[in-house]
Coordinates of C-alpha atoms and ligand atoms in Angstrom, one line a residue:
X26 CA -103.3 70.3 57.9
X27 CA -102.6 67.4 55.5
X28 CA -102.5 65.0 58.6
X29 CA -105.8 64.5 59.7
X30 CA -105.9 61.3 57.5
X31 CA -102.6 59.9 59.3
X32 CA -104.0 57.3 61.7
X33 CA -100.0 57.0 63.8
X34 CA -99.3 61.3 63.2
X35 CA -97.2 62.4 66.1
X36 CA -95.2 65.5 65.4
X37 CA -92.6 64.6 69.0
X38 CA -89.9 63.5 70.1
X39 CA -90.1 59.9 72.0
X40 CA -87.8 60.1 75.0
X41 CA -87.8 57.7 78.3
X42 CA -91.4 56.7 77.1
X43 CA -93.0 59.5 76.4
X44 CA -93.7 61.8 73.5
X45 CA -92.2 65.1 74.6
X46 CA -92.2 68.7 73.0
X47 CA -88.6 69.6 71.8
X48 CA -86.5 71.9 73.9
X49 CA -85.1 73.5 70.8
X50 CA -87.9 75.9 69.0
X51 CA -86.6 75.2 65.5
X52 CA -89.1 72.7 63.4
X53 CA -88.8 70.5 59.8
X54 CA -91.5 71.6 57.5
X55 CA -92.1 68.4 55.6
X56 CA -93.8 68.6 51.8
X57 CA -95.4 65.7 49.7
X58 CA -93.2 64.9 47.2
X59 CA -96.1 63.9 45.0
X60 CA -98.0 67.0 45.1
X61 CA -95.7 69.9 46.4
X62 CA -98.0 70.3 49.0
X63 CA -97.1 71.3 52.9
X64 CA -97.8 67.8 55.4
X65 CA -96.7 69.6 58.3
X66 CA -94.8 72.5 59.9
X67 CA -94.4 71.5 63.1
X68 CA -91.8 69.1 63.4
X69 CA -89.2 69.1 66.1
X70 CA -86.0 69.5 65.8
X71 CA -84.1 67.8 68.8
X72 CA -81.2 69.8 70.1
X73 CA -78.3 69.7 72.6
X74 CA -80.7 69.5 75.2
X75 CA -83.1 67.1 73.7
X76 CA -80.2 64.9 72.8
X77 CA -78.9 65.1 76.1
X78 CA -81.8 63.8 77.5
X79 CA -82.3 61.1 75.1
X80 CA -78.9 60.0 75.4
X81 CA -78.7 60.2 79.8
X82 CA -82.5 58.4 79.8
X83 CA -80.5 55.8 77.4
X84 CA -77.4 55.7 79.6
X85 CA -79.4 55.3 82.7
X86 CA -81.7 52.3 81.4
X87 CA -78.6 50.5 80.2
X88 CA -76.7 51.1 83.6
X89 CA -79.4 50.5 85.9
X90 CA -83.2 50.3 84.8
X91 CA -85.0 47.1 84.2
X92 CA -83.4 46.1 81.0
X93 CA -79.8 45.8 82.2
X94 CA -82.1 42.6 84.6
X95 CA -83.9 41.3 81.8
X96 CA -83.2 37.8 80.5
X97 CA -82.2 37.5 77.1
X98 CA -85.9 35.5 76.6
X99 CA -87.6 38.9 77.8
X100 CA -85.3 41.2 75.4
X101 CA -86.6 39.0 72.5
X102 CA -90.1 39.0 73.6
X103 CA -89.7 42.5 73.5
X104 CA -88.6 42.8 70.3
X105 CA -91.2 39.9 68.8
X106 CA -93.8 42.0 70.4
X107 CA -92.5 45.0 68.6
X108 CA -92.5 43.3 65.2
X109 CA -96.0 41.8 65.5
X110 CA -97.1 45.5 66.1
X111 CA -95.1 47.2 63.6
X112 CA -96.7 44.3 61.5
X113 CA -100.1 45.0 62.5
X114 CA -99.7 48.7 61.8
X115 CA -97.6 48.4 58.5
X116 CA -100.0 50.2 56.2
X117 CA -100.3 53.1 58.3
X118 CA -96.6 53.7 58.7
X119 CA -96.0 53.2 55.6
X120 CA -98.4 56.1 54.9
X121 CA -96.2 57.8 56.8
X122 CA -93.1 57.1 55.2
X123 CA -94.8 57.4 51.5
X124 CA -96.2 60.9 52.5
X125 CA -92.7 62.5 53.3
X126 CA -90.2 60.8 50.2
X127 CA -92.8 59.5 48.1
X128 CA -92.4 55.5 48.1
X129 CA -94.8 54.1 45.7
X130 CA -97.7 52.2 47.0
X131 CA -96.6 48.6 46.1
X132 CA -93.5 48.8 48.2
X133 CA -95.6 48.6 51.3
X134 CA -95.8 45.0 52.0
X135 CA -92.2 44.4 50.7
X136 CA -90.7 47.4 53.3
X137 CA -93.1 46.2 56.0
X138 CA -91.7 42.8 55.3
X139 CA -88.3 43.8 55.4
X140 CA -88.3 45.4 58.9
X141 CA -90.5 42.8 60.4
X142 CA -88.2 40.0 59.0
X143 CA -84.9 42.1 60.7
X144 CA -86.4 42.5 64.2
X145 CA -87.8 38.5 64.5
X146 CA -84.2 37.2 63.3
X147 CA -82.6 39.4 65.8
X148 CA -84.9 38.5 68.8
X149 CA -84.1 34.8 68.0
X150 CA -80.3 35.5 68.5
X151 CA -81.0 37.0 72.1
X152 CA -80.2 34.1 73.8
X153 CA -77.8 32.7 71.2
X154 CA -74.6 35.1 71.9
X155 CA -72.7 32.9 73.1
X156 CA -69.1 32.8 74.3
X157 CA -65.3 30.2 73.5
X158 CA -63.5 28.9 76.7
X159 CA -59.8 27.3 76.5
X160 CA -58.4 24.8 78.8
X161 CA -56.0 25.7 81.0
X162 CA -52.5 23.9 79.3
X163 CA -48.8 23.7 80.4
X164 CA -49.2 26.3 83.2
X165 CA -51.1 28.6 80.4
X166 CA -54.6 30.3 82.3
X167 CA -57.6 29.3 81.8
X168 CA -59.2 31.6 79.2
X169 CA -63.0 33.1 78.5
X170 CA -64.2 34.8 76.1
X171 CA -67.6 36.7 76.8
X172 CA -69.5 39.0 74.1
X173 CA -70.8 42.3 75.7
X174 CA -73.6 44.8 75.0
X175 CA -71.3 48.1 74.4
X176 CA -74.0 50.9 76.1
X177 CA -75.7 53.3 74.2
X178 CA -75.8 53.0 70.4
X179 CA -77.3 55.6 68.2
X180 CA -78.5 54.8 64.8
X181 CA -78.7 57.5 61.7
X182 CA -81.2 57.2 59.0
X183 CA -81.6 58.4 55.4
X184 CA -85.0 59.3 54.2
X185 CA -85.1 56.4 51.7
X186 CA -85.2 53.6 54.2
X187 CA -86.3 54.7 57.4
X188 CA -88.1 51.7 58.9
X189 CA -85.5 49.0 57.3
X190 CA -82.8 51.3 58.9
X191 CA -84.1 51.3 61.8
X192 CA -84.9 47.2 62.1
X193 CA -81.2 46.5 60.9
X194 CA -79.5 48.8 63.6
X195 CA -81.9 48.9 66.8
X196 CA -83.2 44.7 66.1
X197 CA -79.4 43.6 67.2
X198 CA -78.1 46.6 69.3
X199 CA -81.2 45.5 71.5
X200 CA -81.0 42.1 71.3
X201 CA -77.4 42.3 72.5
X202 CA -79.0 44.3 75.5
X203 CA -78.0 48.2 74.6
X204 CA -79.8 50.7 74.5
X205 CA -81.0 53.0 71.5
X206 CA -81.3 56.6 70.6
X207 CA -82.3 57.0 66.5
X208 CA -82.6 59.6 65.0
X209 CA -84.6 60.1 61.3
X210 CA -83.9 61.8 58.4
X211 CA -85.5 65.2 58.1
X212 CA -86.8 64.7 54.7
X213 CA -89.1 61.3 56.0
X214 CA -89.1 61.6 60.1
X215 CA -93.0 60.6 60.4
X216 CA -92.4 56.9 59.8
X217 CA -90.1 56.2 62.9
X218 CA -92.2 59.1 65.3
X219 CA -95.1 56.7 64.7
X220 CA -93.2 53.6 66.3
X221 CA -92.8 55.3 69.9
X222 CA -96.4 54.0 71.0
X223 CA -95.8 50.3 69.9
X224 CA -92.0 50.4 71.4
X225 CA -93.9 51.2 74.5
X226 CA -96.7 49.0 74.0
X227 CA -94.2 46.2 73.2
X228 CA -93.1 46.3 76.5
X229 CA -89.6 48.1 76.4
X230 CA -88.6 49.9 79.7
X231 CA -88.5 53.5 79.3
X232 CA -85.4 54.8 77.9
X233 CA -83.7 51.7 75.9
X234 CA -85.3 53.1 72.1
X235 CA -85.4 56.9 71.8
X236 CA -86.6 58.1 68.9
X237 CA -85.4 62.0 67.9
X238 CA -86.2 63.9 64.5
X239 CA -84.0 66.8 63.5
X240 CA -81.4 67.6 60.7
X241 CA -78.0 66.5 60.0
X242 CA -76.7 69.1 63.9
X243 CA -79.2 66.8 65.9
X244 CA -76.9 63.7 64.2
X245 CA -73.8 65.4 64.8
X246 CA -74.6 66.1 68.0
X247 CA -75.0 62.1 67.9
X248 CA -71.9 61.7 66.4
X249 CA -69.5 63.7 68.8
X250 CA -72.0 62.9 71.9
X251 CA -69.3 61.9 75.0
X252 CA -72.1 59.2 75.8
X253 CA -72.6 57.7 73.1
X254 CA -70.8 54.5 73.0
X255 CA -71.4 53.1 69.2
X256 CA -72.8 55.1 66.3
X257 CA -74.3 53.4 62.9
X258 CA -75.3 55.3 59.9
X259 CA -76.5 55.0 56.7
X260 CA -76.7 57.9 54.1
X261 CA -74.2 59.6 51.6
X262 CA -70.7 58.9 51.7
X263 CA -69.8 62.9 52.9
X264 CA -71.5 62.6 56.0
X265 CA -70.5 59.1 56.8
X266 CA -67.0 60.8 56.6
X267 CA -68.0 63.2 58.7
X268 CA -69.3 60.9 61.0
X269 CA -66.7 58.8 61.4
X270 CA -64.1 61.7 62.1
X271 CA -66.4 63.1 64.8
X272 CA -67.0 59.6 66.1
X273 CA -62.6 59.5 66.6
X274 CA -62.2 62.8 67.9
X275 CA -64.8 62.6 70.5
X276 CA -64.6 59.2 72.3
X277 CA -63.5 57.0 69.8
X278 CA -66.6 55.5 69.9
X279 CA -67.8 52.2 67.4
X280 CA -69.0 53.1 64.0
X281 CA -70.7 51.1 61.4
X282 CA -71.4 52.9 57.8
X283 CA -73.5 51.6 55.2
X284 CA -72.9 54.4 52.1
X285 CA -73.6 55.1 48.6
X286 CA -72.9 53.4 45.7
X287 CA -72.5 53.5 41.5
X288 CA -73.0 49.2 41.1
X289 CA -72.2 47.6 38.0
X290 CA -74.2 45.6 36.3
X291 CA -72.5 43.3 33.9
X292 CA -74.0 41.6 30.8
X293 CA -72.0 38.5 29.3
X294 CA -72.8 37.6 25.6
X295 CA -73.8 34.6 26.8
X296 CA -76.4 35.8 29.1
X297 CA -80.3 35.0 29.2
X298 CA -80.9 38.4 27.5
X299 CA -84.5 38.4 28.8
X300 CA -83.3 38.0 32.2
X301 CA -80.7 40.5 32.6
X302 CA -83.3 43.3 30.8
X303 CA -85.5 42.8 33.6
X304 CA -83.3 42.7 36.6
X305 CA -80.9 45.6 35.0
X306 CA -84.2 47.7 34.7
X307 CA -85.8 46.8 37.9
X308 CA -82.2 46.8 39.5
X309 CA -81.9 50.1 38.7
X310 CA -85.5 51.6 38.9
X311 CA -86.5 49.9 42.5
X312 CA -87.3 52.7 44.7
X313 CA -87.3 55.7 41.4
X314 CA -83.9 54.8 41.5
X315 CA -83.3 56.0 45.3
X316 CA -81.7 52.6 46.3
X317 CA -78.4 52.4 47.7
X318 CA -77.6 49.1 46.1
X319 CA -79.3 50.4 42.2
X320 CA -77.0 49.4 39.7
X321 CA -76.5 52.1 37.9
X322 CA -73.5 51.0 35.5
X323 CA -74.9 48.7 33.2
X324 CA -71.5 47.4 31.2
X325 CA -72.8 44.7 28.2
X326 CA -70.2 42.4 25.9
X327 CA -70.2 44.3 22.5
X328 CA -71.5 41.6 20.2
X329 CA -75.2 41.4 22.0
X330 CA -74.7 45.5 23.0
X331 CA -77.3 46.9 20.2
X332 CA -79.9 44.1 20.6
X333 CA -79.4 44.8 24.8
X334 CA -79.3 48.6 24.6
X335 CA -82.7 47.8 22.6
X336 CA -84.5 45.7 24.9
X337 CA -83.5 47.9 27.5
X338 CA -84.7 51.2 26.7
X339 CA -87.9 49.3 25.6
X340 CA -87.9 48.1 29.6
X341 CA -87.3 51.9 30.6
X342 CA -89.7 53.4 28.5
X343 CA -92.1 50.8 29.5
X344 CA -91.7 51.1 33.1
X345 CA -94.6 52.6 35.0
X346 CA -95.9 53.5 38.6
X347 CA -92.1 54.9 39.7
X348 CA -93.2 57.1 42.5
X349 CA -91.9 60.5 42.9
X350 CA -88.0 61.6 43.9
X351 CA -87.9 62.4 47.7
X352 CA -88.1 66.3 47.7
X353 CA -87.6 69.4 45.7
X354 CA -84.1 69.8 46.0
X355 CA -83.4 65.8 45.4
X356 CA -85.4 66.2 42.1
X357 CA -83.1 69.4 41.0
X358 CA -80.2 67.4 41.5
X359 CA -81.4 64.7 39.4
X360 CA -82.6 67.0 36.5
X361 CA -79.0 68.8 36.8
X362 CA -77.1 65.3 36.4
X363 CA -79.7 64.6 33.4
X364 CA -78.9 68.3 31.6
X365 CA -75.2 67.0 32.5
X366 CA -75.9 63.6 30.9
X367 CA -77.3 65.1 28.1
X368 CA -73.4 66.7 26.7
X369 CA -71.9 63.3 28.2
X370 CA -73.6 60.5 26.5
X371 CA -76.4 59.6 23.7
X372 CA -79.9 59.7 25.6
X373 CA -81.6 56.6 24.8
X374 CA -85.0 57.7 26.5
X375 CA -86.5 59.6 28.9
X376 CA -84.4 62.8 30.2
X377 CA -87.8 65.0 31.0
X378 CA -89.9 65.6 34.1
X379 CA -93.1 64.2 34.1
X380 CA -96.2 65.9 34.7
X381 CA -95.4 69.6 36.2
X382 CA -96.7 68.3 39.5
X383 CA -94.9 66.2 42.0
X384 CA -91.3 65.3 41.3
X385 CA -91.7 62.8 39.1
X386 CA -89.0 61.8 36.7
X387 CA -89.1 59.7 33.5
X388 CA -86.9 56.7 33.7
X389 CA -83.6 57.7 31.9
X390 CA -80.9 55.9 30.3
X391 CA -77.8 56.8 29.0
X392 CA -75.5 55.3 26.5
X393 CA -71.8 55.3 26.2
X394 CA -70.8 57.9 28.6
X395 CA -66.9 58.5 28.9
X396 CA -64.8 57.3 31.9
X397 CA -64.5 60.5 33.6
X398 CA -68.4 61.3 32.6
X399 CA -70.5 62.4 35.8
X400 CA -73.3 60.3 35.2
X401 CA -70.9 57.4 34.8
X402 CA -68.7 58.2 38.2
X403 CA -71.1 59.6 40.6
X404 CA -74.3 58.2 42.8
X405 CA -77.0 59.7 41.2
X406 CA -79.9 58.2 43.5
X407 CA -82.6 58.6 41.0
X408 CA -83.6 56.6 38.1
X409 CA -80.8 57.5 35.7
X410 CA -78.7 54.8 33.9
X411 CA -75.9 54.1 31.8
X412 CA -75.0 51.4 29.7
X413 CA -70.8 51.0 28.3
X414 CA -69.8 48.4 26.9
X415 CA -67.0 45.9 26.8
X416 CA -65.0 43.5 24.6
X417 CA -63.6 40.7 27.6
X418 CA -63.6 39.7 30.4
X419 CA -60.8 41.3 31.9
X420 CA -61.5 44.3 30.5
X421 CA -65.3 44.7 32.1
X422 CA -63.6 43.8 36.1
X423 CA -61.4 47.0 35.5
X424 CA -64.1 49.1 34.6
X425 CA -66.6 47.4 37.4
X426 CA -63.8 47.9 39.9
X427 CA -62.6 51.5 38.5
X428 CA -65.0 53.4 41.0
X429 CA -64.5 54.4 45.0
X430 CA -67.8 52.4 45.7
X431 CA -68.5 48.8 46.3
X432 CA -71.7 48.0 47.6
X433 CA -73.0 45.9 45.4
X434 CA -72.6 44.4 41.4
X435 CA -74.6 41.6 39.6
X436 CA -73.0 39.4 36.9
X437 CA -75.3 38.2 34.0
X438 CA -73.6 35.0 32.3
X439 CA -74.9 31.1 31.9
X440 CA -71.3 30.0 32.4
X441 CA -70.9 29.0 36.3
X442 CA -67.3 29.0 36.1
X443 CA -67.3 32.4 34.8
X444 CA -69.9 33.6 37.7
X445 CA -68.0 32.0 39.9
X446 CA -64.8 33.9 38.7
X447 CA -65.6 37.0 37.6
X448 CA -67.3 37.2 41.2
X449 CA -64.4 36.7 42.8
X450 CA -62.6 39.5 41.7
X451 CA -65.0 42.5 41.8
X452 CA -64.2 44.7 44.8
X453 CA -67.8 45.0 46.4
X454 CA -69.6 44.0 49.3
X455 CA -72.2 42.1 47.5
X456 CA -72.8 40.5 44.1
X457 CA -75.9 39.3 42.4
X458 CA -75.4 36.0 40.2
X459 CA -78.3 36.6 36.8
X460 CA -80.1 38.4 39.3
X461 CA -80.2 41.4 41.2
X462 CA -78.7 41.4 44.7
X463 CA -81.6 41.3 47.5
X464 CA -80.6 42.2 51.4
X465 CA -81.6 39.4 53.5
X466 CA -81.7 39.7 56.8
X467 CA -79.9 35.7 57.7
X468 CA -76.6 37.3 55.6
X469 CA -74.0 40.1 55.7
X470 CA -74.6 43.6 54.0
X471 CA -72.6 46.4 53.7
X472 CA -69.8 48.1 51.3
X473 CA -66.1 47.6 50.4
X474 CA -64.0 50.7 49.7
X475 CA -65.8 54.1 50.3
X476 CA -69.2 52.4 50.6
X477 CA -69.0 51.6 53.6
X478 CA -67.6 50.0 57.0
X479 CA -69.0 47.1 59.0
X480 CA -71.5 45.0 58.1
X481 CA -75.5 45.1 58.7
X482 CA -77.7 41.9 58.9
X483 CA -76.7 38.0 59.6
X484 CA -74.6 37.4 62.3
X485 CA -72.1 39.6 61.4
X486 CA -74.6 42.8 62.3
X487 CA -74.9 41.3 65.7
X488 CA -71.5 41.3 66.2
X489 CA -71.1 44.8 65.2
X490 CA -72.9 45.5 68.7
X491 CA -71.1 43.6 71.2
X492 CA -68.0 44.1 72.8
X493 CA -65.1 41.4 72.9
X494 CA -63.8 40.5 76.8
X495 CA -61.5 38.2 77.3
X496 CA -60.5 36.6 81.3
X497 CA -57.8 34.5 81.9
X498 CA -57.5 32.3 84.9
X499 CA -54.6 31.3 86.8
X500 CA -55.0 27.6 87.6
X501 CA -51.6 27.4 89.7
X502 CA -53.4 29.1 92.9
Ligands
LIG9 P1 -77.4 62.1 54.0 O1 -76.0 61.7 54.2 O2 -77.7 63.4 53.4 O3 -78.2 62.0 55.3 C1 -78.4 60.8 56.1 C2 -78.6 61.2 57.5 O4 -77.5 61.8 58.0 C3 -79.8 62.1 57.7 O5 -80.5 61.6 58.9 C4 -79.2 63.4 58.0 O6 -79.9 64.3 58.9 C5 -77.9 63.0 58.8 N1 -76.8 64.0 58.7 C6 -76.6 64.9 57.8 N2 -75.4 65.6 58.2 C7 -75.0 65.0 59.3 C8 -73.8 65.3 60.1 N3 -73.0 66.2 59.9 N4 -73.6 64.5 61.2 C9 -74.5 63.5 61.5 N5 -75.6 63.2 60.7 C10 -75.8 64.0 59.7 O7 -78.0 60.9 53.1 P2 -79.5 60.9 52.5 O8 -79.6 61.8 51.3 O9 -80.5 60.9 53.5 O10 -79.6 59.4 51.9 C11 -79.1 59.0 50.7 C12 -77.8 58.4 50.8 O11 -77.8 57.2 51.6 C13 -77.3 57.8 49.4 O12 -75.9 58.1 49.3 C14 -77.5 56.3 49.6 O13 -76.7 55.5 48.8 C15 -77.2 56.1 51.0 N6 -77.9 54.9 51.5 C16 -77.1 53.8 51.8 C17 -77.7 52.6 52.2 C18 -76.8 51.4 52.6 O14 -77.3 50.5 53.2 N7 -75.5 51.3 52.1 C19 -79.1 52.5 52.4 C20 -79.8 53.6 52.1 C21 -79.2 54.8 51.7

């Protein structure tokens, strides 16, 4: 089997401590996206029982284990311990990860970074929730407000971000003081199987982080789970539907959804050309284009649009080491929206596989698709472009705006005022100012409209795990 050479390999679920056999016989067969060959088999697939486990070990160490006694100082050295190991191990999960969806080589550091950054922020705000008091006035009560862990929160992942996912949901639900029971994606689950060893050697008490593997039943099962107190996903827009509606017709329980997206990138005439090539190349192409955030619209003012579209298909066609899309059926739905493209829009380059090995796509761009044109309305999650363009100002926020997504958009102009303005009125969760929108962990991230709901990171994705209580005190007694 491929995995003799990966170090962290554990093909099990991670429940109450331990790496246990699934209940359920059914198992992921997981390929490498770079050469079509088989990793593995053998990997579980947790069902009703499996979750139910996971989910009554989770209950029980929020209820009554250790970790409902621990100090806030012993949660967050915990969780410091946990990023120091994850740190010390980076290169080997990010094997992991790599092997299963194909994330090139020099993303390692920057992923490893990413997660590492999430879970030290959040240990620091352990012992920083704190709480407002008003005085009691003119026979009102005295009034408290206190911030509560909500119980057991269960995190989702996509395959494109696994370990980030993972930081930004389980790095505040635990430093609240839940507990956590995640499940991967079945395209990339080796990644986050790894991590049960240093959650235990970090010094978590068994059950707060369970770690399950299985398809999109073993996250339903999440999703509708009586137990279950909060659910956060990230993936597609569909299933973070069907999420949310299982999430209401079971227990009502807390959701947070981080989505898709189709970002726009505009270009002003008086842009630094040089600058907005790069970032709408690299905005784009980060990841092979499997980035939620990728902007994918490029809209450009029409008097610098030929000597843009120019410079950037020179960027595109120049852009090398892209790894490979995710899996087979991920790279037939990128070649189907290219043969699409293809009777929708003027191909400025690429449009071809590369290689006949791996899934490996050339970087694509598009040109002057119509309004309605797929290419130009839907997430394509791979690295396909389009470029429109645009006469003023109010006409390029229309067509930014005129999309159900809103995760993120960057502006390109040297005028401040205009930044500053044309900022305020796009309808997205995010916007990058002459350069492409970054998540960073001290500030909010997350989607307007059907990108998402909630927000992950800063503060804000602390609060998104704590429960609101409010006591009042009469004073006249
Ligand atoms: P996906 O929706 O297919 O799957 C995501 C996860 O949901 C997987 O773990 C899957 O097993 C699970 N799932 C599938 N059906 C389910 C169901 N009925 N109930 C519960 N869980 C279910 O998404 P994907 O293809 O893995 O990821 C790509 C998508 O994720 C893209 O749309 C991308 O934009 C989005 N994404 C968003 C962000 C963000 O922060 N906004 C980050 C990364 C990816």
């Amino acid at each position: 089997m491929a995995t003799s050479n990966l170090a962290l390999f554990k093909a099990k679920l991670f429940i109450n401590n331990e790496y246990v056999d699934a209940k359920s016989p059914e198992k992921i067969s997981v390929y490498n996206p770079a050469d079509e060959t088989l990793v593995t088999s053998e990997f579980p697939v947790a069902g009703p029982e499996d979750v139910d486990a996971a989910v009554d070990g989770a209950r029980k160490a929020f209820k009554s284990g250790p970790w409902k006694d621990f100090t806030p100082s012993q949660r967050a050295a915990c969780i410091m311990k946990l990023a120091d190991l994850i740190e010390e191990n980076g290169e080997e999960l990010f094997k992991l990860e790599t092997v299963a969806m194909g994330a090139p080589s020099y993303m390692a550091p920057f992923i490893t970074k990413m997660s590492t950054e999430a879970w030290r922020y959040y240990a620091g705000w352990a012992d920083k929730i704190p709480g407002q008091t008003f005085r009691s006035e003119g026979g009102k009560p005295f009034t408290f407000v206190t911030y509560e862990p909500i119980g057991v929160c269960a995190g989702i992942a996509p395959w494109n971000a696994s370990l980030t996912t993972f930081a930004w949901k389980a790095g505040p639900a635990l430093a609240a003081g839940n507990t956590v029971v995640f499940k991967s994606s079945e395209k990339a689950p080796l990644g986050l199987a790894a991590m049960g060893d240093l959650i235990k050697r970090a010094g978590f008490p068994p059950g707060v982080v369970q770690i399950l593997s299985g398809p999109g039943s073993t996250g339903a099962l999440l999703a509708q789970h009586m137990n279950v107190s909060k659910i956060s996903f990230t993936g597609s827009v569909a299933t973070g539907k069907k999420v949310q509606e299982m999430a209401l017709k079971s227990n009502m329980k807390r959701v947070t959804l981080e989505l898709g997206g189709k970002s726009p990138a505009i270009v002003f005439n008086d842009a630094d050309i040089e600058n907005a090539v790069k970032y709408c190349a690299s905005g784009l192409l980060v990841n092979t284009g499997q980035a939620c955030i990728a902007s994918s619209r490029t809209l450009v003012q029409k008097d610098i649009a030929p000597k843009f579209i120019e410079a950037l298909t020179t960027a595109f066609s120049q852009t090398q080491g892209l790894g490979p899309l995710a899996d087979r059926s991920q790279f037939e739905r990128v070649m189907s929206f290219i043969e699409t493209g293809k009777k929708e829009a003027s191909l400025a380059t690429g449009g071809a596989r590369v290689g006949d090995k791996g899934y490996y796509v050339a970087p694509t761009l598009f040109v002057d698709p119509g309004l309605d044109a797929k290419i130009y309305k839907e997430e394509i999650f791979g690295p396909v472009g389009t470029v429109r363009t645009f006469s003023t100002e109010e006409e390029v926020v229309e067509l930014a705006n005129d999309t159900l997504y809103g995760l993120s958009a960057t502006v390109f102009t040297s005028s401040i005022s205009r930044a500053l303005r044309v900022a305020g009125k796009l309808e997205s969760g995010t916007v990058g100012v002459n350069t492409s929108f970054m998540p960073s962990i001290e500030v909010p991230f997350g989607g307007w409209k059907e990108s998402g709901l909630g927000r992950e990171l800063g503060r804000d994705g602390l609060s998104a795990y704590l429960e609101t209580k409010t006591v009042q005190i009469n004073m006249q007694v």
